[in-house]
Backbone as ProteinMPNN parsed JSONL, in Angstrom:
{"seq_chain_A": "XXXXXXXXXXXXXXXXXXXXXXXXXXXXXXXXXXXXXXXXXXXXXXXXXXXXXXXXXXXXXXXXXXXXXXXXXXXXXXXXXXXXXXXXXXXXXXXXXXXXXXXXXXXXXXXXXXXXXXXXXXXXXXXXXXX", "coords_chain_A": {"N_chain_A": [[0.842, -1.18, 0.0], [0.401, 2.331, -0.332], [1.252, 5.845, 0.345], [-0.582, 8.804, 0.687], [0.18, 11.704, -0.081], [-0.216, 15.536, 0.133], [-3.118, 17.812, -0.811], [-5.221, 16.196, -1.907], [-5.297, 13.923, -0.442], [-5.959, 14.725, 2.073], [-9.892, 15.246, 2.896], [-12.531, 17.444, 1.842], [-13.223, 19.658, 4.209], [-16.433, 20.751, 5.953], [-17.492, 24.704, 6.057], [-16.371, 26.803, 8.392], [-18.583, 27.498, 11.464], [-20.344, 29.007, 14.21], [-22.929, 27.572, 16.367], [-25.639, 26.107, 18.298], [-24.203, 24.48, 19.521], [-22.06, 24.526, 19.174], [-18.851, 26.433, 19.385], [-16.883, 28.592, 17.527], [-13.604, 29.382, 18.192], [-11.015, 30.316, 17.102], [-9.667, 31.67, 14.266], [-10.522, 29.837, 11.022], [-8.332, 29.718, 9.414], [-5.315, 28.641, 9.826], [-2.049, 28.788, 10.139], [1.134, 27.11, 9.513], [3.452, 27.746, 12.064], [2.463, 30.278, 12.617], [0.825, 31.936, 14.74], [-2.389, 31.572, 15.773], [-5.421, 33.849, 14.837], [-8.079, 34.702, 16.714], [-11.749, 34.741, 16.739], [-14.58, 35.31, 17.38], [-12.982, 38.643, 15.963], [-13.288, 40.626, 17.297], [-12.968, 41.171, 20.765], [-15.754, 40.515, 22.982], [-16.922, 41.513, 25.565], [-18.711, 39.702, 27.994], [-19.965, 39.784, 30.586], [-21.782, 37.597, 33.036], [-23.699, 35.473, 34.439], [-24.066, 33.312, 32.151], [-22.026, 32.708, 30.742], [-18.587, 32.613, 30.497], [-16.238, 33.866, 32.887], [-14.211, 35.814, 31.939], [-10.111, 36.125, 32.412], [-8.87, 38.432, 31.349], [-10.653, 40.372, 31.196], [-12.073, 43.736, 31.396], [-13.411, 43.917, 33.528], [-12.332, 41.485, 35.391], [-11.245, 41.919, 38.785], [-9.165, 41.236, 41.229], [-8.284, 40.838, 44.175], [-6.021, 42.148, 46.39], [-3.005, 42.309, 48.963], [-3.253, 42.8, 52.497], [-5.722, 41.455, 53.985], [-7.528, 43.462, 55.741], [-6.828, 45.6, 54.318], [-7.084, 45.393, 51.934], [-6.806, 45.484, 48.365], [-8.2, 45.99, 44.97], [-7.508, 44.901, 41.966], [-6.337, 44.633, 38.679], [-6.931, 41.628, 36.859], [-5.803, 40.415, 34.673], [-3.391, 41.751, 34.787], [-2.221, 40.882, 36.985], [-1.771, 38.058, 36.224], [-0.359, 38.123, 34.544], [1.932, 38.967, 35.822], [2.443, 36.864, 37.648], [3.428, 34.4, 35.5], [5.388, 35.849, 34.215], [7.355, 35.342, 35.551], [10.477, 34.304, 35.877], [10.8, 30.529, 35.975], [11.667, 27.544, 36.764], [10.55, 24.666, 37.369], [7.88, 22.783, 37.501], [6.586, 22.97, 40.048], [7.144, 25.86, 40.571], [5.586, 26.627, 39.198], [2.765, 25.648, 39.829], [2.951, 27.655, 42.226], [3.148, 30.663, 40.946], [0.5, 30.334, 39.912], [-1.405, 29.861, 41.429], [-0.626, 32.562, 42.679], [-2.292, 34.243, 41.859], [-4.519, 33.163, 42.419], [-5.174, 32.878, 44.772], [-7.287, 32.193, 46.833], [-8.226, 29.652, 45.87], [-5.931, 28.079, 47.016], [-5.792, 26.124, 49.219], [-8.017, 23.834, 47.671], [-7.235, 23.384, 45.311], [-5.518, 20.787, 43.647], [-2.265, 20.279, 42.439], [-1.342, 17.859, 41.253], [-1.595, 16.075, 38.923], [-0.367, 17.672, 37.113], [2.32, 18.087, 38.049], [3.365, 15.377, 37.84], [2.8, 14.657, 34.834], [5.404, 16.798, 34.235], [7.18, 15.445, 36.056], [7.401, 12.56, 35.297], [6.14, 11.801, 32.648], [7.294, 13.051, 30.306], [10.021, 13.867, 28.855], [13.166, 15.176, 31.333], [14.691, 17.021, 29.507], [12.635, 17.824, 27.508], [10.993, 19.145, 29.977], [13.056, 20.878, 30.481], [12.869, 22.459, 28.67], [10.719, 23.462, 28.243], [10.37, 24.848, 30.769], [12.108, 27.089, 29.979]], "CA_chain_A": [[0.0, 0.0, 0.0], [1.377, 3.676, -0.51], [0.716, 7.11, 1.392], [-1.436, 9.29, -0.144], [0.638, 13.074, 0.117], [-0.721, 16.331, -0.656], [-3.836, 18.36, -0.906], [-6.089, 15.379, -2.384], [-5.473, 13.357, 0.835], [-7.604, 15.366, 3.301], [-11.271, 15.476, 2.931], [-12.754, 18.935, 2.095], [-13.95, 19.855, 5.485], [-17.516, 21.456, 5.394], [-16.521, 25.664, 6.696], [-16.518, 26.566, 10.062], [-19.607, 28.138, 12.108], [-20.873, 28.547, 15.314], [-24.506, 26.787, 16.333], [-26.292, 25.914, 19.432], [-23.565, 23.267, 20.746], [-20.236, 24.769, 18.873], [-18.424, 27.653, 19.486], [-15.826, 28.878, 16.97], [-12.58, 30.46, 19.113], [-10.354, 31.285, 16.204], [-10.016, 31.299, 12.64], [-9.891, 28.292, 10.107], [-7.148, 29.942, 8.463], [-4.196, 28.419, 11.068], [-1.011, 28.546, 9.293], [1.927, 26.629, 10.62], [4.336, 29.188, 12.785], [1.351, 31.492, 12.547], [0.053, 32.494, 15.959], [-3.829, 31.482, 15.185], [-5.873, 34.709, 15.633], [-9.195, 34.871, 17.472], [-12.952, 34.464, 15.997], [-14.251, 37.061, 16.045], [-11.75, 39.783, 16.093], [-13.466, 42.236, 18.352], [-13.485, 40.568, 22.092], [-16.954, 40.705, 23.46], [-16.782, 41.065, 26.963], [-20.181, 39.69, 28.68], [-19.735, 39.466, 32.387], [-22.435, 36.928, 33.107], [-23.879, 34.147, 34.758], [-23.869, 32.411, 31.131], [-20.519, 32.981, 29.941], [-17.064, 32.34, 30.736], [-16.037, 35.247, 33.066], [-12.257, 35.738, 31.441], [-9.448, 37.253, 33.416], [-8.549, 39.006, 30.84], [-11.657, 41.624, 30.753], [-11.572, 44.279, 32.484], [-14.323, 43.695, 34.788], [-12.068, 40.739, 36.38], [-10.371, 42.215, 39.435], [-8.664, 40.735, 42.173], [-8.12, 41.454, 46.093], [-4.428, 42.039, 46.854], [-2.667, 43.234, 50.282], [-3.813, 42.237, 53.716], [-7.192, 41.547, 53.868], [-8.027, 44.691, 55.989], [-6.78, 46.783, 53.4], [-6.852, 44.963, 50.306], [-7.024, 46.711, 47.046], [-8.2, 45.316, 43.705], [-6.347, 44.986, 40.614], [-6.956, 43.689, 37.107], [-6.109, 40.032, 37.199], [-4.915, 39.88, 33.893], [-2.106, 42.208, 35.19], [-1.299, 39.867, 38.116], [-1.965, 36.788, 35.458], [0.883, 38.551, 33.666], [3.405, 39.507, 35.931], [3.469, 35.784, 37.645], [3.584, 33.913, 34.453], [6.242, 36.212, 33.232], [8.859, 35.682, 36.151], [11.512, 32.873, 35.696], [9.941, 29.49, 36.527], [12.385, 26.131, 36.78], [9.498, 23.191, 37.424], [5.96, 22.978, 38.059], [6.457, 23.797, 41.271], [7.57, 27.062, 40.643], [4.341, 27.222, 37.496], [2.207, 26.431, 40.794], [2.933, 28.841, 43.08], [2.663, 31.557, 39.712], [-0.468, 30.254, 39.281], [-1.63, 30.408, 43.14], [-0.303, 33.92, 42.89], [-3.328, 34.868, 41.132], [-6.071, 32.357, 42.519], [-5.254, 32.355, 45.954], [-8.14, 31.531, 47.642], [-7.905, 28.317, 45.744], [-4.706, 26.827, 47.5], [-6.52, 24.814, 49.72], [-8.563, 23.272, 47.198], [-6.365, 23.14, 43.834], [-3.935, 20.11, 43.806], [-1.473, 19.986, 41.459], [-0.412, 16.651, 41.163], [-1.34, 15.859, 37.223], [0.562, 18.782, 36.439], [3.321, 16.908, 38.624], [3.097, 14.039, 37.365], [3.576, 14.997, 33.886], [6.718, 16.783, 34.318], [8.147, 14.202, 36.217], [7.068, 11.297, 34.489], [5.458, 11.603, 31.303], [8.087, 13.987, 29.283], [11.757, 14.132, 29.345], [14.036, 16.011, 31.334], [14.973, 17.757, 28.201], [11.481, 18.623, 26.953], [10.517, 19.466, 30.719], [13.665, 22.302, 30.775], [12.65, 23.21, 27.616], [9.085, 24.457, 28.526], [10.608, 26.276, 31.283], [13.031, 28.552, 29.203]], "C_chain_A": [[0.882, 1.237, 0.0], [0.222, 5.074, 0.388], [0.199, 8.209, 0.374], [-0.62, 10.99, 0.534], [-0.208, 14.021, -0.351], [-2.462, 16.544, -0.05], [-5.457, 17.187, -1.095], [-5.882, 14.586, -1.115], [-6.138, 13.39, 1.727], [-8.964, 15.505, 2.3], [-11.308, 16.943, 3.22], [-13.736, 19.162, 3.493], [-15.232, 20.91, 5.322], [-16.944, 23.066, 6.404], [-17.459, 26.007, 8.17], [-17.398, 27.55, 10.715], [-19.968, 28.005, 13.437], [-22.253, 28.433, 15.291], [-24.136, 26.954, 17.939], [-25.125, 25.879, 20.497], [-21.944, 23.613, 20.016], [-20.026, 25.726, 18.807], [-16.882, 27.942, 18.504], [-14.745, 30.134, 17.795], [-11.813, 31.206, 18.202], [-10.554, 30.647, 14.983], [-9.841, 30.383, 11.893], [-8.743, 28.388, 9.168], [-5.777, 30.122, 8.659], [-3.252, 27.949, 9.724], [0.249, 27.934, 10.219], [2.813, 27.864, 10.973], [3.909, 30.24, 12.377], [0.883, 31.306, 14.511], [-1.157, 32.515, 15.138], [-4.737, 32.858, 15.832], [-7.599, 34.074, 15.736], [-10.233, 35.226, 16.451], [-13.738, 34.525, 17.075], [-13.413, 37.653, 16.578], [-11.474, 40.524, 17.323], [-13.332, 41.233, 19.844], [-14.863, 40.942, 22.491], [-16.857, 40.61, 24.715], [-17.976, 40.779, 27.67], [-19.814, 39.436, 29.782], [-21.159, 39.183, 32.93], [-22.737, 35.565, 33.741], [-23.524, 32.453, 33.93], [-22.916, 32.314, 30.699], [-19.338, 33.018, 30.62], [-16.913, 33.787, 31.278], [-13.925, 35.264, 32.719], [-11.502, 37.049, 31.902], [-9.179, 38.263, 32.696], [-9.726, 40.745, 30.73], [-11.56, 42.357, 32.082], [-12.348, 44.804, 34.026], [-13.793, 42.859, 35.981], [-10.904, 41.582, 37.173], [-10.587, 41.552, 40.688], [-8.036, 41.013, 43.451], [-6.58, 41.221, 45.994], [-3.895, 42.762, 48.159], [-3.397, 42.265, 51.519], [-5.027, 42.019, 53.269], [-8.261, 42.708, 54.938], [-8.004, 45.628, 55.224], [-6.309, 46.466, 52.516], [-7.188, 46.116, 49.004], [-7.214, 45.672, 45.836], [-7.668, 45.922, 42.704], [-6.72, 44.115, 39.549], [-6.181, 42.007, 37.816], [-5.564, 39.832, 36.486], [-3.498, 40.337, 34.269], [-1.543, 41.212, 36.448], [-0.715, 38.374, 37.168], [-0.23, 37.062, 34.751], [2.151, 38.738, 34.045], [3.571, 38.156, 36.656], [3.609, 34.962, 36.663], [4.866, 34.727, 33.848], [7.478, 36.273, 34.125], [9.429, 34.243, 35.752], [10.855, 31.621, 36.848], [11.197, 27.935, 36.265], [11.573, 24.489, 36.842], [8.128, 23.566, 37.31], [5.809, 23.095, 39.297], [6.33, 25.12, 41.207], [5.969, 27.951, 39.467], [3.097, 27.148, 38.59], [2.199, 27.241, 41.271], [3.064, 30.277, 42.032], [1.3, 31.408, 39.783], [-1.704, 30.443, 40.278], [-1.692, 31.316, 43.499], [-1.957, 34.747, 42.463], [-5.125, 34.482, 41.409], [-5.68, 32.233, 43.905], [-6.095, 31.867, 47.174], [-8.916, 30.178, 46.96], [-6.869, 27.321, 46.542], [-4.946, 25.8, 48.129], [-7.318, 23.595, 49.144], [-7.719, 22.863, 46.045], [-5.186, 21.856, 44.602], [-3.537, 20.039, 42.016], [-0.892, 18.501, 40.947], [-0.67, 15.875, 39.776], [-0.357, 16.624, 36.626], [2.108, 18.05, 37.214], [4.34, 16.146, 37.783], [3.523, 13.862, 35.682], [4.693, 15.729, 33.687], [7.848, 15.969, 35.03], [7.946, 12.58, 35.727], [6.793, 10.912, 33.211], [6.344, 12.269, 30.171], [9.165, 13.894, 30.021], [12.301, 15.348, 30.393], [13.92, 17.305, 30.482], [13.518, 18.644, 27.899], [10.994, 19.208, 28.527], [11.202, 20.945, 30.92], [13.598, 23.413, 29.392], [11.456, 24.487, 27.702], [9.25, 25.174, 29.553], [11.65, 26.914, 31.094], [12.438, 29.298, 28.898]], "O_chain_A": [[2.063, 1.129, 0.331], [-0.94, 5.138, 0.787], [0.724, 8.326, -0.733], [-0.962, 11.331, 1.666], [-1.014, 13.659, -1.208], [-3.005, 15.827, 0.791], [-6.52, 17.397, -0.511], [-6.944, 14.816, -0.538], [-6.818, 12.5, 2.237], [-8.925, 15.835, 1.115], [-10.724, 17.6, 4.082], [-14.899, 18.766, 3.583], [-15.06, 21.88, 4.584], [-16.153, 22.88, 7.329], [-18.525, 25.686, 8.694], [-16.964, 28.69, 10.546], [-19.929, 26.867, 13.905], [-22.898, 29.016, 14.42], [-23.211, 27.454, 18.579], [-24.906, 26.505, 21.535], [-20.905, 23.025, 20.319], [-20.842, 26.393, 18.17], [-15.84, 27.426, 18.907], [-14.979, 31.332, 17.951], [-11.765, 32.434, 18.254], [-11.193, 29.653, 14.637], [-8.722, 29.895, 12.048], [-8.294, 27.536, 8.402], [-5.059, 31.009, 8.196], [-3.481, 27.201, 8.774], [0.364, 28.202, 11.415], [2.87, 28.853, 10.243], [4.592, 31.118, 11.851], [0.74, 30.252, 15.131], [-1.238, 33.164, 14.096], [-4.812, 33.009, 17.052], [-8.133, 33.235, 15.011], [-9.92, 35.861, 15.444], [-13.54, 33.605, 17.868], [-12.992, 37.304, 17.682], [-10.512, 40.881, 18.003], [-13.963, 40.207, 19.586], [-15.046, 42.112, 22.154], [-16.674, 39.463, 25.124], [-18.453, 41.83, 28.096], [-19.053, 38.467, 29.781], [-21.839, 40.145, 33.287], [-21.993, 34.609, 33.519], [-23.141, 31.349, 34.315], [-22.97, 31.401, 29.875], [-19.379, 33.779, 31.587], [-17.245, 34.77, 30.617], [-12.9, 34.816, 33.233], [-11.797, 38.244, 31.895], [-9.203, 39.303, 33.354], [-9.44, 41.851, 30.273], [-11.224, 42.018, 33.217], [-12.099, 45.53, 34.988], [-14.202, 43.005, 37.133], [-9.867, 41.929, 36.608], [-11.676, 41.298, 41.204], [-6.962, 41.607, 43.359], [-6.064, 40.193, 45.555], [-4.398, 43.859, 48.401], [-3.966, 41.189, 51.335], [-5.373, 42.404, 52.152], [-9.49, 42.735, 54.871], [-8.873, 46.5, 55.218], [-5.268, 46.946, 52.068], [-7.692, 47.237, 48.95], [-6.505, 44.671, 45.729], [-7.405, 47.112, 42.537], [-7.326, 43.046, 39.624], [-5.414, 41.589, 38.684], [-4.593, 39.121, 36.746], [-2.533, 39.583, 34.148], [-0.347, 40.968, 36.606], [0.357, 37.789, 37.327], [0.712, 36.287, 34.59], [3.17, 38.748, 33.354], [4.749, 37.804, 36.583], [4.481, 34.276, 37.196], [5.399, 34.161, 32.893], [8.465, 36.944, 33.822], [8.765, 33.277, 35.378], [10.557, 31.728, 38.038], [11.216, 27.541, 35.098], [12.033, 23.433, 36.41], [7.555, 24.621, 37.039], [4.671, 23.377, 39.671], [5.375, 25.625, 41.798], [5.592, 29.088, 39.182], [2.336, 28.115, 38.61], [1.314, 28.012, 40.901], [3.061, 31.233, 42.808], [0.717, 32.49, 39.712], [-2.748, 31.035, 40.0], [-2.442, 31.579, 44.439], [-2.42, 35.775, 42.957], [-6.209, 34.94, 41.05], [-5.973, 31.099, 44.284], [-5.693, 31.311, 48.196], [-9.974, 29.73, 47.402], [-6.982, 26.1, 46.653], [-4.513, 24.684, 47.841], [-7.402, 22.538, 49.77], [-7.593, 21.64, 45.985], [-4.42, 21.92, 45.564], [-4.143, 19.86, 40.959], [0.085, 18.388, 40.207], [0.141, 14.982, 39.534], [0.39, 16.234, 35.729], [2.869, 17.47, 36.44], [5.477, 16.249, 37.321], [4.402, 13.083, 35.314], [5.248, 15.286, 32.681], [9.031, 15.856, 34.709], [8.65, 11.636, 36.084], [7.148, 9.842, 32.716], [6.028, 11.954, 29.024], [9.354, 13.849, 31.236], [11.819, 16.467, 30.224], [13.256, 18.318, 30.707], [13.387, 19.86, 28.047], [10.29, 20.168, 28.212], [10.586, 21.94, 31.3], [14.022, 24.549, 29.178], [11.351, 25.68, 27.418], [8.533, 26.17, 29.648], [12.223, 27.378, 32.079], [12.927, 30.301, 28.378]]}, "name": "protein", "num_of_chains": 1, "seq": "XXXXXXXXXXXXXXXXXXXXXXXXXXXXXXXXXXXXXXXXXXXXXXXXXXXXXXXXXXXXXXXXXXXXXXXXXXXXXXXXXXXXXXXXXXXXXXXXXXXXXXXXXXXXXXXXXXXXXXXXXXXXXXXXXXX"}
């Protein structure tokens, strides 16, 4: 038997819409070492019971400081500044990630996230993903 290369290989896929039960996130027009952009363009921010409340909008803010004299702050800006300090394991990608959800710690375990850097992927690919 032989491998079928090329364009004629894939099935024309019918084009891409959102309905009831599917939500289109970004565009069907993913190029490789393209950063895929977002569908639709504009962000919609609904801050809602029904909808994904995303840190990113700027309705989500977050308690910081004591808790007598906390102060809120965007979250994406916290989201941003621990994600963007130097990280060595998944330890270090917890407690980033804790930084921002902290009245999860008690409840969040980490131990898939674990578990796959020490078990499931190399060394190598593990110090890779934190460079």
């Amino acid at each position: 038997s032989s491998l079928c290369y090329g364009p004629s290989a894939y099935p024309i896929l019918p084009s891409l819409h959102s309905t009831a039960t599917h939500c289109v996130a970004v565009r069907g027009d993913v190029k490789p070492d393209i950063i895929p952009q977002p569908y639709p363009s504009v962000f919609k921010d609904i801050w809602d019971g029904n909808h994904v409340r995303m840190p990113c909008s700027a309705q989500s803010l977050y308690p910081v400081g004591p808790k007598d004299s906390s102060r809120l702050e965007r979250k994406w800006d916290l989201v941003v500044k621990a994600l963007s300090k130097p990280m060595l394991n998944s330890f270090d990608l917890e407690e980033a990630i804790l930084s921002y959800n902290s009245r999860f710690s008690s409840k969040w375990k980490f131990r898939g996230l674990h578990c796959y850097f020490t078990d499931y992927i190399s060394i190598q690919e593990s110090n890779d993903f934190f460079k």
